[in-house]
Tab-separated table of C-alpha atoms and ligand atoms in Angstrom:
chain	number	residue	atom	x	y	z
A	234	UNK	CA	7.185	-17.406	48.657
A	235	UNK	CA	9.210	-14.481	48.381
A	236	UNK	CA	6.732	-10.906	48.233
A	237	UNK	CA	6.787	-8.995	44.912
A	238	UNK	CA	8.225	-5.526	46.431
A	239	UNK	CA	11.053	-7.774	48.148
A	240	UNK	CA	11.950	-9.311	44.634
A	241	UNK	CA	11.941	-5.738	43.057
A	242	UNK	CA	13.966	-4.284	45.572
A	243	UNK	CA	17.050	-6.919	44.008
A	244	UNK	CA	19.801	-5.289	42.929
A	245	UNK	CA	18.964	-6.779	39.521
A	246	UNK	CA	15.915	-6.041	38.649
A	247	UNK	CA	15.624	-2.842	40.109
A	248	UNK	CA	18.628	-1.849	37.369
A	249	UNK	CA	16.013	-3.336	34.788
A	250	UNK	CA	13.462	-0.971	36.035
A	251	UNK	CA	15.200	1.972	34.499
A	252	UNK	CA	16.222	0.156	31.309
A	253	UNK	CA	12.514	-1.903	30.361
A	254	UNK	CA	10.468	0.075	32.888
A	255	UNK	CA	8.490	-1.532	35.708
A	256	UNK	CA	5.729	-2.826	34.768
A	257	UNK	CA	7.932	-5.357	31.657
A	258	UNK	CA	10.353	-6.584	35.364
A	259	UNK	CA	6.858	-6.984	37.908
A	260	UNK	CA	5.645	-8.883	34.420
A	261	UNK	CA	9.074	-11.279	34.753
A	262	UNK	CA	8.797	-11.504	39.108
A	263	UNK	CA	5.023	-12.786	38.429
A	264	UNK	CA	5.609	-14.998	35.958
A	265	UNK	CA	8.894	-16.619	37.923
A	266	UNK	CA	6.716	-16.611	40.736
A	267	UNK	CA	4.425	-18.871	38.918
A	268	UNK	CA	7.275	-20.987	38.024
A	269	UNK	CA	7.897	-21.345	42.122
A	270	UNK	CA	4.008	-22.290	42.834
A	271	UNK	CA	3.846	-24.408	39.872
A	272	UNK	CA	6.743	-26.873	41.891
A	273	UNK	CA	9.111	-26.107	38.694
A	274	UNK	CA	11.687	-23.850	41.089
A	275	UNK	CA	12.220	-23.657	44.819
A	276	UNK	CA	10.943	-19.744	46.255
A	277	UNK	CA	14.572	-18.713	47.140
A	278	UNK	CA	15.312	-19.247	42.995
A	279	UNK	CA	12.275	-16.897	42.572
A	280	UNK	CA	14.908	-13.552	41.984
A	281	UNK	CA	17.007	-15.236	39.502
A	282	UNK	CA	14.544	-16.859	37.961
A	283	UNK	CA	12.764	-13.671	37.378
A	284	UNK	CA	15.906	-11.940	36.132
A	285	UNK	CA	16.239	-14.586	33.316
A	286	UNK	CA	12.918	-13.950	32.267
A	287	UNK	CA	13.552	-10.366	31.700
A	288	UNK	CA	13.242	-9.362	27.746
A	289	UNK	CA	16.104	-8.270	25.671
A	290	UNK	CA	13.898	-4.807	25.109
A	291	UNK	CA	11.170	-3.242	25.542
A	292	UNK	CA	10.035	-3.990	22.410
A	293	UNK	CA	8.413	-7.748	22.227
A	294	UNK	CA	10.279	-8.147	18.618
A	295	UNK	CA	13.597	-11.351	18.523
A	296	UNK	CA	16.354	-10.730	16.393
A	297	UNK	CA	16.930	-13.070	13.747
A	298	UNK	CA	19.827	-14.001	11.914
A	299	UNK	CA	18.423	-14.982	8.252
A	300	UNK	CA	20.328	-18.538	7.382
A	301	UNK	CA	17.328	-19.302	5.051
A	302	UNK	CA	19.065	-18.483	1.785
A	303	UNK	CA	16.296	-16.395	1.024
A	304	UNK	CA	18.128	-12.973	1.136
A	305	UNK	CA	15.271	-10.553	1.394
A	306	UNK	CA	12.880	-12.243	3.771
A	307	UNK	CA	8.956	-10.491	4.123
A	308	UNK	CA	8.610	-12.424	7.410
A	309	UNK	CA	11.970	-11.172	8.442
A	310	UNK	CA	11.465	-7.800	8.280
A	311	UNK	CA	13.138	-7.868	4.409
A	312	UNK	CA	16.094	-5.858	4.243
A	313	UNK	CA	18.894	-6.166	7.151
A	314	UNK	CA	20.424	-2.290	7.346
A	315	UNK	CA	23.545	-1.391	7.250
A	316	UNK	CA	26.072	-0.753	10.229
A	317	UNK	CA	25.906	2.474	8.007
A	318	UNK	CA	22.140	2.889	7.906
A	319	UNK	CA	22.000	1.243	11.775
A	320	UNK	CA	24.828	4.196	13.780
A	321	UNK	CA	22.697	7.138	10.775
A	322	UNK	CA	18.731	5.587	12.100
A	323	UNK	CA	19.991	5.727	15.981
A	324	UNK	CA	21.642	9.496	15.424
A	325	UNK	CA	18.430	10.743	14.141
A	326	UNK	CA	16.669	8.388	17.080
A	327	UNK	CA	17.024	11.599	18.992
A	328	UNK	CA	16.032	15.431	18.246
A	329	UNK	CA	17.901	16.925	15.061
A	330	UNK	CA	18.251	19.193	12.641
A	331	UNK	CA	14.901	17.908	10.331
A	332	UNK	CA	13.132	20.480	9.868
A	333	UNK	CA	16.411	23.325	11.763
A	334	UNK	CA	18.556	25.226	10.054
A	335	UNK	CA	21.480	24.956	12.629
A	336	UNK	CA	23.367	28.451	10.755
A	337	UNK	CA	20.534	30.805	11.403
A	338	UNK	CA	17.968	29.102	13.897
A	339	UNK	CA	15.562	29.495	12.085
A	340	UNK	CA	12.665	26.806	10.223
A	341	UNK	CA	14.103	25.022	7.699
A	342	UNK	CA	11.953	23.357	4.389
A	343	UNK	CA	14.823	21.102	3.040
A	344	UNK	CA	13.145	18.341	4.937
A	345	UNK	CA	14.418	15.325	4.089
A	346	UNK	CA	17.325	16.838	1.355
A	347	UNK	CA	19.796	14.629	2.279
A	348	UNK	CA	17.925	11.521	0.787
A	349	UNK	CA	16.705	13.438	-2.038
A	350	UNK	CA	19.963	14.582	-3.420
A	351	UNK	CA	21.819	10.705	-2.573
A	352	UNK	CA	18.438	9.500	-5.022
A	353	UNK	CA	19.450	12.243	-7.220
A	354	UNK	CA	22.843	11.643	-7.492
A	355	UNK	CA	22.747	7.730	-7.494
A	356	UNK	CA	20.092	8.029	-10.705
A	357	UNK	CA	21.527	11.204	-12.723
A	358	UNK	CA	18.520	10.330	-15.209
A	359	UNK	CA	15.969	11.280	-12.439
A	360	UNK	CA	14.966	15.493	-12.800
A	361	UNK	CA	13.128	14.622	-9.279
A	362	UNK	CA	13.050	12.066	-6.177
A	363	UNK	CA	11.140	11.865	-3.197
A	364	UNK	CA	10.347	9.687	-0.478
A	365	UNK	CA	7.379	7.889	0.761
A	366	UNK	CA	6.024	5.263	3.088
A	367	UNK	CA	6.627	2.601	0.766
A	368	UNK	CA	6.394	1.201	-2.704
A	369	UNK	CA	2.039	1.262	-1.992
A	370	UNK	CA	2.183	4.195	-1.030
A	371	UNK	CA	4.160	4.864	-3.573
A	372	UNK	CA	1.885	3.327	-6.388
A	373	UNK	CA	-1.613	5.231	-4.053
A	374	UNK	CA	-0.206	8.657	-4.493
A	375	UNK	CA	0.435	8.164	-8.503
A	376	UNK	CA	-3.026	7.129	-8.998
A	377	UNK	CA	-4.850	9.218	-6.640
A	378	UNK	CA	-3.010	12.409	-8.089
A	379	UNK	CA	-3.041	11.817	-11.795
A	380	UNK	CA	-5.943	9.199	-11.877
A	381	UNK	CA	-8.761	10.139	-8.892
A	382	UNK	CA	-11.661	11.200	-9.756
A	383	UNK	CA	-12.468	7.731	-11.964
A	384	UNK	CA	-9.816	8.783	-14.869
A	385	UNK	CA	-8.229	5.590	-16.043
A	386	UNK	CA	-4.753	3.310	-15.332
A	387	UNK	CA	-4.729	1.531	-18.618
A	388	UNK	CA	-2.424	-1.599	-17.301
A	389	UNK	CA	-1.744	-4.829	-19.148
A	390	UNK	CA	-3.529	-8.702	-17.448
A	391	UNK	CA	-1.044	-10.231	-17.413
A	392	UNK	CA	0.691	-7.197	-14.584
A	393	UNK	CA	-2.228	-7.080	-12.284
A	394	UNK	CA	-0.520	-8.857	-9.403
A	395	UNK	CA	-1.174	-9.835	-5.584
A	396	UNK	CA	2.111	-8.638	-4.070
A	397	UNK	CA	1.715	-11.069	-0.711
A	398	UNK	CA	-0.679	-11.829	1.751
A	399	UNK	CA	-3.370	-10.935	-0.396
A	400	UNK	CA	-2.446	-7.204	-1.283
A	401	UNK	CA	-3.427	-7.213	-4.355
A	402	UNK	CA	-1.771	-4.498	-7.084
A	403	UNK	CA	-5.442	-3.618	-8.424
A	404	UNK	CA	-7.407	-3.738	-6.222
A	405	UNK	CA	-4.659	-0.743	-3.794
A	406	UNK	CA	-5.325	1.625	-7.446
A	407	UNK	CA	-9.436	0.849	-7.389
A	408	UNK	CA	-9.753	2.311	-3.601
A	409	UNK	CA	-7.946	5.756	-5.050
A	410	UNK	CA	-11.330	5.914	-7.150
A	411	UNK	CA	-8.928	5.593	-10.302
A	412	UNK	CA	-10.741	3.210	-13.034
A	413	UNK	CA	-8.595	0.205	-14.110
A	414	UNK	CA	-8.494	-0.053	-17.540
A	415	UNK	CA	-7.480	-3.707	-18.184
A	416	UNK	CA	-5.513	-4.428	-22.233
A	417	UNK	CA	-4.443	-7.047	-23.630
A	418	UNK	CA	-4.369	-11.120	-22.206
A	419	UNK	CA	-2.881	-12.876	-19.159
A	420	UNK	CA	0.145	-13.467	-21.118
A	421	UNK	CA	0.309	-11.614	-24.829
A	422	UNK	CA	-0.036	-7.776	-24.704
A	423	UNK	CA	1.328	-5.490	-27.569
A	424	UNK	CA	1.784	-1.745	-28.043
A	425	UNK	CA	-0.822	-1.688	-29.984
A	426	UNK	CA	-3.810	-2.960	-27.431
A	427	UNK	CA	-2.193	0.065	-24.515
A	428	UNK	CA	-3.202	2.270	-28.056
A	429	UNK	CA	-6.537	1.295	-28.331
A	430	UNK	CA	-7.477	2.022	-25.220
A	431	UNK	CA	-6.306	5.566	-24.695
A	432	UNK	CA	-8.973	8.777	-24.845
A	433	UNK	CA	-9.132	11.492	-23.076
A	434	UNK	CA	-10.240	9.632	-20.386
A	435	UNK	CA	-6.688	8.199	-19.308
A	436	UNK	CA	-4.731	8.993	-16.228
A	437	UNK	CA	-1.738	7.305	-17.407
A	438	UNK	CA	-0.980	3.723	-18.385
A	439	UNK	CA	1.283	1.941	-15.351
A	440	UNK	CA	3.679	-1.223	-16.267
A	441	UNK	CA	4.034	-3.029	-13.648
A	442	UNK	CA	6.357	-5.442	-12.972
A	443	UNK	CA	5.778	-9.601	-11.818
A	444	UNK	CA	8.342	-9.451	-9.568
A	445	UNK	CA	7.669	-13.098	-7.553
A	446	UNK	CA	6.360	-14.521	-10.013
A	447	UNK	CA	7.305	-15.174	-14.050
A	448	UNK	CA	5.558	-16.487	-17.231
A	449	UNK	CA	7.320	-18.767	-19.573
A	450	UNK	CA	6.271	-19.660	-23.593
A	451	UNK	CA	4.068	-17.922	-25.954
A	452	UNK	CA	4.187	-14.785	-23.632
A	453	UNK	CA	4.750	-10.688	-24.905
A	454	UNK	CA	5.007	-7.521	-22.517
A	455	UNK	CA	5.132	-4.121	-24.108
A	456	UNK	CA	8.845	-2.221	-23.143
A	457	UNK	CA	9.148	0.874	-21.472
A	458	UNK	CA	10.267	2.665	-25.155
A	459	UNK	CA	7.474	1.071	-26.728
A	460	UNK	CA	5.006	2.604	-24.314
A	461	UNK	CA	6.590	5.591	-23.489
A	462	UNK	CA	6.532	6.123	-27.661
A	463	UNK	CA	2.748	6.792	-26.859
A	464	UNK	CA	3.252	9.593	-25.530
A	465	UNK	CA	1.083	8.989	-22.219
A	466	UNK	CA	2.316	9.904	-18.649
A	467	UNK	CA	4.132	6.269	-18.277
A	468	UNK	CA	4.721	5.232	-14.740
A	469	UNK	CA	6.696	2.105	-13.849
A	470	UNK	CA	6.557	0.238	-10.855
A	471	UNK	CA	9.590	-1.391	-11.230
A	472	UNK	CA	9.117	-3.459	-7.350
A	473	UNK	CA	12.554	-4.134	-6.191
A	474	UNK	CA	13.960	-1.245	-6.218
A	475	UNK	CA	17.439	-1.649	-8.215
A	476	UNK	CA	18.946	2.142	-9.098
A	477	UNK	CA	21.102	0.880	-11.728
A	478	UNK	CA	21.567	-2.895	-13.797
A	479	UNK	CA	22.941	-4.957	-11.990
A	480	UNK	CA	24.762	-7.755	-13.732
A	481	UNK	CA	23.233	-10.940	-12.227
A	482	UNK	CA	19.939	-9.950	-11.906
A	483	UNK	CA	19.089	-9.205	-16.520
A	484	UNK	CA	15.410	-9.397	-16.440
A	485	UNK	CA	14.848	-7.243	-12.997
A	486	UNK	CA	14.395	-3.835	-13.926
A	487	UNK	CA	15.797	-0.161	-12.255
A	488	UNK	CA	15.143	3.022	-12.075
A	489	UNK	CA	17.723	4.376	-14.326
A	490	UNK	CA	17.373	2.095	-17.582
A	491	UNK	CA	13.777	2.752	-17.264
A	492	UNK	CA	13.353	6.073	-16.917
A	493	UNK	CA	16.222	6.155	-19.862
A	494	UNK	CA	14.137	4.078	-21.502
A	495	UNK	CA	11.434	7.696	-21.508
A	496	UNK	CA	9.097	6.429	-17.740
A	497	UNK	CA	8.287	9.321	-16.810
A	498	UNK	CA	8.052	7.660	-12.847
A	499	UNK	CA	9.409	5.261	-11.213
A	500	UNK	CA	7.755	3.397	-8.440
A	501	UNK	CA	9.892	1.004	-5.925
A	502	UNK	CA	11.184	-0.214	-2.634
A	503	UNK	CA	13.258	0.334	-0.183
A	504	UNK	CA	13.354	-2.461	1.530
A	505	UNK	CA	14.173	-5.112	-1.090
A	506	UNK	CA	17.330	-5.415	-3.286
A	507	UNK	CA	18.329	-1.407	-2.410
A	508	UNK	CA	18.931	-3.113	1.088
A	509	UNK	CA	17.056	0.178	2.998
A	510	UNK	CA	14.246	0.845	5.118
A	511	UNK	CA	10.748	0.492	3.885
A	512	UNK	CA	10.059	3.226	1.910
A	513	UNK	CA	8.618	3.967	-1.280
A	514	UNK	CA	10.998	5.924	-3.624
A	515	UNK	CA	9.375	8.147	-6.232
A	516	UNK	CA	11.881	9.067	-9.419
A	517	UNK	CA	10.697	10.977	-12.479
A	518	UNK	CA	9.904	14.316	-14.469
A	519	UNK	CA	10.571	16.799	-11.947
A	520	UNK	CA	6.735	18.230	-12.457
A	521	UNK	CA	5.183	15.702	-11.714
A	522	UNK	CA	6.903	14.468	-8.681
A	523	UNK	CA	6.071	18.310	-7.979
A	524	UNK	CA	2.885	17.487	-8.587
A	525	UNK	CA	2.487	14.504	-6.418
A	526	UNK	CA	4.295	15.416	-2.745
A	527	UNK	CA	2.483	18.988	-3.111
A	528	UNK	CA	-0.868	16.914	-3.204
A	529	UNK	CA	-2.636	16.519	0.020
A	530	UNK	CA	-2.822	13.033	0.768
A	531	UNK	CA	1.484	12.922	0.071
A	532	UNK	CA	1.533	14.098	3.569
A	533	UNK	CA	-0.260	11.081	5.403
A	534	UNK	CA	2.830	9.038	3.385
A	535	UNK	CA	5.484	10.999	4.507
A	536	UNK	CA	8.210	9.223	5.856
A	537	UNK	CA	9.611	10.193	9.497
A	538	UNK	CA	13.169	11.063	10.572
A	539	UNK	CA	14.132	7.263	11.177
A	540	UNK	CA	13.487	6.240	7.248
A	541	UNK	CA	15.200	8.621	5.712
A	542	UNK	CA	18.273	8.794	7.780
A	543	UNK	CA	18.619	4.895	7.048
A	544	UNK	CA	17.665	5.621	3.503
A	545	UNK	CA	19.820	8.438	2.945
A	546	UNK	CA	22.759	6.025	4.547
A	547	UNK	CA	22.069	3.654	3.018
A	548	UNK	CA	22.109	5.107	-0.539
A	549	UNK	CA	25.224	7.348	-0.076
A	550	UNK	CA	27.052	4.479	2.310
A	551	UNK	CA	28.887	1.988	1.657
A	552	UNK	CA	27.352	-1.107	0.075
A	553	UNK	CA	24.346	-2.775	2.637
A	554	UNK	CA	24.410	-6.912	3.613
A	555	UNK	CA	21.734	-7.231	1.050
A	556	UNK	CA	23.926	-6.469	-2.735
A	557	UNK	CA	27.122	-7.893	-0.384
A	558	UNK	CA	24.942	-11.350	-0.350
A	559	UNK	CA	24.311	-11.181	-3.190
A	560	UNK	CA	27.639	-10.940	-5.301
A	561	UNK	CA	29.478	-12.885	-2.233
A	562	UNK	CA	31.566	-15.241	-4.334
A	563	UNK	CA	30.503	-19.463	-3.927
A	564	UNK	CA	34.451	-19.807	-2.474
A	565	UNK	CA	33.969	-16.882	0.315
A	566	UNK	CA	30.738	-18.850	2.035
A	567	UNK	CA	33.025	-21.963	1.647
A	568	UNK	CA	35.856	-20.330	4.213
A	569	UNK	CA	33.254	-19.531	6.244
A	570	UNK	CA	31.212	-22.231	6.433
A	571	UNK	CA	34.560	-24.737	6.853
A	572	UNK	CA	35.465	-22.001	10.019
A	573	UNK	CA	32.202	-22.315	11.807
A	574	UNK	CA	31.599	-25.683	10.960
A	575	UNK	CA	35.220	-26.845	12.717
A	576	UNK	CA	34.093	-24.792	15.465
A	577	UNK	CA	31.342	-26.319	15.919
A	578	UNK	CA	32.636	-30.512	15.452
A	579	UNK	CA	34.874	-29.263	17.683
A	580	UNK	CA	32.213	-28.785	20.411
A	581	UNK	CA	31.050	-32.723	19.251
A	582	UNK	CA	27.961	-30.991	17.527
A	583	UNK	CA	27.765	-32.432	14.193
A	584	UNK	CA	28.251	-30.014	11.659
A	585	UNK	CA	28.831	-30.658	7.625
A	586	UNK	CA	29.312	-28.049	4.758
A	587	UNK	CA	26.913	-28.659	1.869
A	588	UNK	CA	26.559	-27.236	-1.280
A	589	UNK	CA	22.903	-25.226	-1.222
A	590	UNK	CA	20.753	-22.756	-3.539
A	591	UNK	CA	20.250	-19.332	-2.436
A	592	UNK	CA	17.369	-16.659	-3.465
A	593	UNK	CA	16.693	-13.485	-3.803
A	594	UNK	CA	13.418	-13.074	-2.296
A	595	UNK	CA	10.935	-10.692	-1.421
A	596	UNK	CA	9.261	-10.569	-4.692
A	597	UNK	CA	12.574	-9.643	-6.288
A	598	UNK	CA	14.032	-11.605	-9.539
A	599	UNK	CA	11.707	-14.900	-9.579
A	600	UNK	CA	13.511	-17.755	-10.642
A	601	UNK	CA	16.693	-16.716	-10.666
A	602	UNK	CA	19.013	-19.265	-8.083
A	603	UNK	CA	22.009	-18.042	-6.289
A	604	UNK	CA	24.817	-20.820	-5.698
A	605	UNK	CA	25.093	-20.846	-1.705
A	606	UNK	CA	27.300	-23.001	0.822
A	607	UNK	CA	25.321	-24.149	3.801
A	608	UNK	CA	26.011	-25.551	6.886
A	609	UNK	CA	24.062	-29.166	7.530
A	610	UNK	CA	23.046	-29.851	11.175
A	611	UNK	CA	21.110	-31.955	13.060
A	612	UNK	CA	17.313	-31.133	11.872
A	613	UNK	CA	16.651	-31.172	15.872
A	614	UNK	CA	18.684	-28.059	16.829
A	615	UNK	CA	15.548	-26.147	13.922
A	616	UNK	CA	13.593	-25.440	17.080
A	617	UNK	CA	15.947	-24.449	19.780
A	618	UNK	CA	17.563	-22.321	16.883
A	619	UNK	CA	14.103	-20.510	16.573
A	620	UNK	CA	13.249	-20.459	20.218
A	621	UNK	CA	14.854	-22.276	23.125
A	622	UNK	CA	16.197	-20.868	26.457
A	623	UNK	CA	18.610	-18.679	25.160
A	624	UNK	CA	16.406	-17.022	22.713
A	625	UNK	CA	13.780	-16.495	25.138
A	626	UNK	CA	16.545	-15.341	27.344
A	627	UNK	CA	18.010	-12.687	25.043
A	628	UNK	CA	20.868	-14.404	25.697
A	629	UNK	CA	21.011	-15.082	22.013
A	630	UNK	CA	19.497	-14.109	18.316
A	631	UNK	CA	16.878	-16.504	16.971
A	632	UNK	CA	17.913	-18.083	14.028
A	633	UNK	CA	16.104	-19.232	11.033
A	634	UNK	CA	17.370	-21.730	7.926
A	635	UNK	CA	15.584	-24.418	6.223
A	636	UNK	CA	15.210	-28.050	6.625
A	637	UNK	CA	15.767	-30.139	4.063
A	638	UNK	CA	16.757	-33.656	3.596
A	639	UNK	CA	16.181	-34.902	7.164
A	640	UNK	CA	18.328	-31.886	7.955
A	641	UNK	CA	18.948	-28.148	8.424
A	642	UNK	CA	20.137	-25.694	6.651
A	643	UNK	CA	21.918	-22.717	7.627
A	644	UNK	CA	22.964	-21.200	4.280
A	645	UNK	CA	25.333	-18.637	4.583
A	646	UNK	CA	24.478	-16.528	1.543
A	647	UNK	CA	21.777	-14.411	2.972
A	648	UNK	CA	23.998	-14.436	6.521
A	649	UNK	CA	25.586	-11.603	7.245
A	650	UNK	CA	29.973	-12.083	8.202
A	651	UNK	CA	29.912	-9.884	10.832
A	652	UNK	CA	27.411	-12.311	12.718
A	653	UNK	CA	29.205	-15.329	12.053
A	654	UNK	CA	30.122	-15.726	15.355
A	655	UNK	CA	27.036	-14.976	16.760
A	656	UNK	CA	26.067	-17.913	14.296
A	657	UNK	CA	28.313	-19.946	15.704
A	658	UNK	CA	27.471	-19.234	19.584
A	659	UNK	CA	23.373	-19.343	18.815
A	660	UNK	CA	24.352	-23.195	17.535
A	661	UNK	CA	26.127	-24.063	21.094
A	662	UNK	CA	23.965	-22.754	23.040
A	663	UNK	CA	21.378	-24.196	21.581
A	664	UNK	CA	22.711	-27.750	21.878
A	665	UNK	CA	23.112	-27.328	25.374
A	666	UNK	CA	26.719	-25.557	25.697
B	776	PLP	C1	6.447	-5.418	-3.062
B	776	PLP	C2	6.353	-4.779	-4.642
B	776	PLP	C3	5.355	-3.594	-4.014
B	776	PLP	C4	4.898	-2.725	-2.944
B	776	PLP	O1	5.736	-2.294	-2.188
B	776	PLP	P1	5.930	-2.376	-0.833
B	776	PLP	O2	7.296	-1.377	-0.506
B	776	PLP	O3	5.959	-3.902	0.089
B	776	PLP	O4	4.062	-1.490	-0.601
B	776	PLP	C5	4.542	-3.088	-5.540
B	776	PLP	N1	4.916	-3.232	-6.781
B	776	PLP	C6	5.834	-4.292	-7.006
B	776	PLP	C7	5.753	-4.593	-8.149
B	776	PLP	C8	6.263	-5.395	-5.865
B	776	PLP	O5	7.395	-5.990	-6.283
């Protein structure tokens, strides 16, 4: 058995130690030695095996091509960032002028100014904007600053939602010390229900977009304009982060319309339909946003330079992948699918082009299906595509598809066209080519 220090002297592993650190390289060496001891490989192959065991990066996250057809997939990290956002993020990753005036060389209080200006340009109806860690943080900040100390948040029983993974909005709000005043019923709440609950203990009325489910039938909810007419601070959690109306998603609320209808504050996520990094977006009346951002809690919820850079580039730069996926024409998806399937069939992999149905996902636009096109492959490839040897060696991204009717479907609506070549390579490697 070659000794560990001998193996670590291998030029390939020495070079890897510069990139990955000595501990991760040593762990790969130990795994390779273990395989030799188990008789899987001969001792002269240990160095090669250690090189093959090296992780792609020093972090344990594996890139995954999202071919599930769910555009915003929470388990896959929600929105993929645009090229522009990735570039901006990388540029800010070192030291940058986040709180530094390059003109004067003095400290600058303009942290986050770029993204605030981008938000204000995108939503002129907002008197002010702010960014916090995520939408849950935006709601906690609003509840603490506007209804802390036992004041009441009036909310419809039809909007007491669980965001996911047992995170329940009512619990989140109650954790701030605010009191929830539930009005109406699960399926029907009128503006009179809200009106009857008003008292001098009110912090604000909260309207929440039930983004991940839909109540159908005998239903009614009070609209933003009706609630705004009650002359109590109105906070609207729109969820998905559409800044303006989207023609394909008529039932999805957006910040500009909500503010135009009289909401005082809109909160939203940055990494759902907006297509950016995880963030909570605050848009609304200037004094209200200022009160929130000057609250001591705001410091605990603030975002870092990476988020600020990626979010600004998402809003100011070219359309992010989520927005492009949403509007991609099925004809274009078919062309891509035919091309990819032809390459795979040329390598004797049975690939068919089939119609599919994609979804927005990420707790957005429930019930909306988007016509899509998928490549159908033998179901057995699903495992190798997720964690076959090529994925483990970092030679191929993992691919997540959807198994249906005995086939593995790779839905192209959720795949960035720039990833088509990587997708083909991943399938070829998974099939043993
Ligand atoms: C997703 C969602 C949240 C939580 O947002 P995060 O950014 O994940 O914290 C809150 N409210 C609504 C309506 C949502 O859709």
